[in-house]
Amino acid sequence: MGAVFAHLPRYPAVRAARWIAWSLLALTSAQAAFGLSLATLNRLAPARLFAEYVVANVTAALAFATVGAIIVARRPGNGVGWLCCAAGVGIGVAAWTGQYARYALVTRPGTLPGGALVAWLNLWVWIPPTAASAVFLPLLFPNGRLPSARWRPLAWLGTLATALFTLSLILSPAPVNASLPEVPNPFAPAWSEEIRWGVDLLALLTALASLATGVAAAAMRLRGARGSERQQLKWVAYATALLVGAILAPAALDPSGFIEDTLLSGILLAVAFPALPAAIGIAVLWHRLYDIDLLLNRTLVYGALTAGVVGVYIFVVGYLGTLFRTGGNLAISLVATGLVAVLFQPLRAWLQRRVNRLLYGERDEPYAVIARLGRRLEATLDPAAALPVLVETVAQALKLPYAAITLAHDGAGRVAAAHGAPQPCLLRLPLTHGGETIGELALAPRAPDEPFSAADRRLLAELARQAGVAAHAVLLTADLERSRRRIVAAREEARRRLGNDLHDGLGHRLAALVRRAETASNLLDGDPSAAKVALDELTRQARVAVAEVRGLAHALHPPELELLGLAGALHERAQGYTGRSDDGVQVRVEVPEVLPPLPVAVEAAAYYIAQEALTNMHRHARARRCRVHLAVVSHDTGEGLTPALTGGRSLQLEITDDGCGLDAEDRAASAGLGLASMRERAAEVGGRCVVTRGAAGGTHVHAQLPIVE
C-alpha cells in the first residue's frame, strides 16, 4: 500500500485528472450532505453530533476533498493531492454510514434497507482514511513520494497496521455500534477468546507504532528540510502532531474506550481532523503568506498549561480524597480549584518563558545575554578572540544558524569572525564607534523567509553596540600592530642608512685622514713646507668629518631641542633661512609664550616637519614671506588621528608661504621624499600631516600631533 501511495498515477491528460478530482469532491460533498440530512432526521442533540463524529467527519471530509481537488487541479503530478481526495471520499463514507444505521435501526426501524450491514461498515470504514491522513501523508508530503528507499519499511508498517486494525474490527464479535441496539457482527468468526485477544493486541500495537511513525516522519523531514520546504513542513508537522494527539488523548484518559464514541474524542477530532488538510493547503499553495511559529508557540504553552492544570487538579483531589477517605467531596474540589487558580498565572508565565527559549532562544532576556557576553569577553585575553566569542554568543542566544562580523579595512570589508555554515543574511546591523561605522554584524534568520521579530531586533541592537566596542578594539590592535611593524621597519631602515653613512662617508673620510697624517709624518723631516700643506689639508678634512658626525647626531635627535626647546629651535632654524636667503625671504615664527611640557617624540616630529617644510619653501616655492604657527589645541574626535589617541590635547603646527605652491608634478616628485617624510613623522606619533595649496596661493602645511599625557 505504501508503494502504491508513493507512485500515485500521473495522468497524461491534465484535464482528465482535474475532472476526476472535482468529481471526487462532488461525491464527498454529496456524502457529507446526506450524512447531515440523516443527522437532522435523527434529531441528534449538539453533544451527540460531536460524540458520534458527525462534525469531525463532515468537516474533515470536505476539507480533505477540497484541498485534494485544488492541489490536483494546480499540480496534477503531486500524489499528495490524490491521497487527500481518497481520504475525503473515505471519511465521507464514515460521515453518513453511522447516521444511516441509526435512522434504519433506531429512529425509524425498517424504513431503510441494510441497516445492520451499514452499521458494520461504519465500524471500520474510518480506519483507512485516518491512516492515510495520520500516517501516509506525513511520509509522502510535500512531493508525493518517499524521500528514499530507506523509508519503505515505514510505509509497509503503516500498511500492515491499517490492514490488521481494519481486520480486527471487521471480525470483532462486539456490537457494531455501542450507541445502537444489539446488532451482532455478521462476519465475526467463532474464535477463542485468546485468539481474538492476540489479534486485537497486535492490531493495537501496530496502530500505535504507525501513528508514532507518522509523527517521526514529519519531524525527520522537518529537521532535514531547507528553504521553502521547511516552511511547508512546519505546517504539516504541527497538524500531524495535533491529529495524533487528538486520537490518543481519549485513550490515555480511558484506555478501555479507545474506539468508543465519546464527547471529548469527538470535539478533539472536530478540531484536529480538518486542521491537517488545511495545513496541507496552506503549505503547498500559500505557505509564504502565513507564519506558524506563533501558533506553535501558543499551542505548546497552553497545551502544557492545560495538562499541568488537569494534573494538579487530579492529584489534589485524589490525594486529599485518599487522605480523608472520602470521594466527591465539594470541599476537596474547592481546595483543588483554588490551588489551580493560584498556580495558573505563574505556571503560564513559566511555561511561556521556557517555550520562548525553546523556539527563539534568549531574546526575551537581553540583560542575561549581555551579562554572559560581558563575562566571556572579560575572560578573553586576546582581543582578536573577542569577535569569535561574540558571534558564537549571538548565534547561540537566538538560535541562529549563522552570524558573522565584517570589519572595514582599507576601504574593503573582510569577515573577521563567523559562527555556523555561511547562509544568506537577512539582517545586517552596522557596528559603530565614536560615530564612525567600522563594520557590520550579519545574521541569518532561524529559517529562510522567517523575519526577525521586534524583540530579536532590540536584543541584536544591544549586542551590536557591544560588538562595536569589541570590533574597535580589534581594529585598534591591528593598527598598533601595523604601527609596530612600520616602526621596526623604519628603525631598521634608519640603522641601514646610518651604517651606510658611517661606512661610505665618515669611514672613508677617516681613512683619508689617516693617509694624510702618514703623508705629513713622512714629509716632516725632508720637506717641512710640503708637510705643512699636508697638515693644513688634514685639518680641513678633520673639520669636514666633525661636521658629518654632527650631521649624523642631528639626524638622530636635534641637539638644539635639548638646548633651546622646540620654540627656540624653530626660531633658530627660521633665522638661519632668513640670514642666507638671497631674495630676502622673511620667516616669522609664532609660538605661545609658554608651551606645556611635550613628549620628546612629539617635539622631534614637529621640528622635523617644520624643517622639511622650510627646506621645500626655500628650494621650490620662491616665497618672500613664510609663517610658522605653533599652538596647543583641544580636540574631541581627532579625525585622522590614531583611535587610541583621540580626546585630550594636540600640538598644532602650521607652515604657510606666499610662494608658487606645489603643482601636481612637484607633489608627485616629492611624494616619496619630503611630503612622505612629513606624513610618516606625524603618523609615528599618532597624528596626521596634510599639505595643500593655500586659499590665496602658496603652500599650506598642517600637522596635528596628539599629546599623550
GROMACS .gro file of C-alpha atoms in nm, residues 428-432 437-441 464:
model
   11
  428ARG     CA    1   2.287   4.343   0.866
  429LEU     CA    2   2.349   4.577   1.158
  430PRO     CA    3   2.620   4.845   1.140
  431LEU     CA    4   2.894   4.840   1.403
  432THR     CA    5   2.983   5.192   1.510
  437THR     CA    6   3.090   5.283   1.104
  438ILE     CA    7   3.369   5.029   1.138
  439GLY     CA    8   3.193   4.711   1.026
  440GLU     CA    9   2.866   4.519   1.031
  441LEU     CA   10   2.703   4.227   1.209
  464ALA     CA   11   2.571   4.529   1.808
   0.00000   0.00000   0.00000
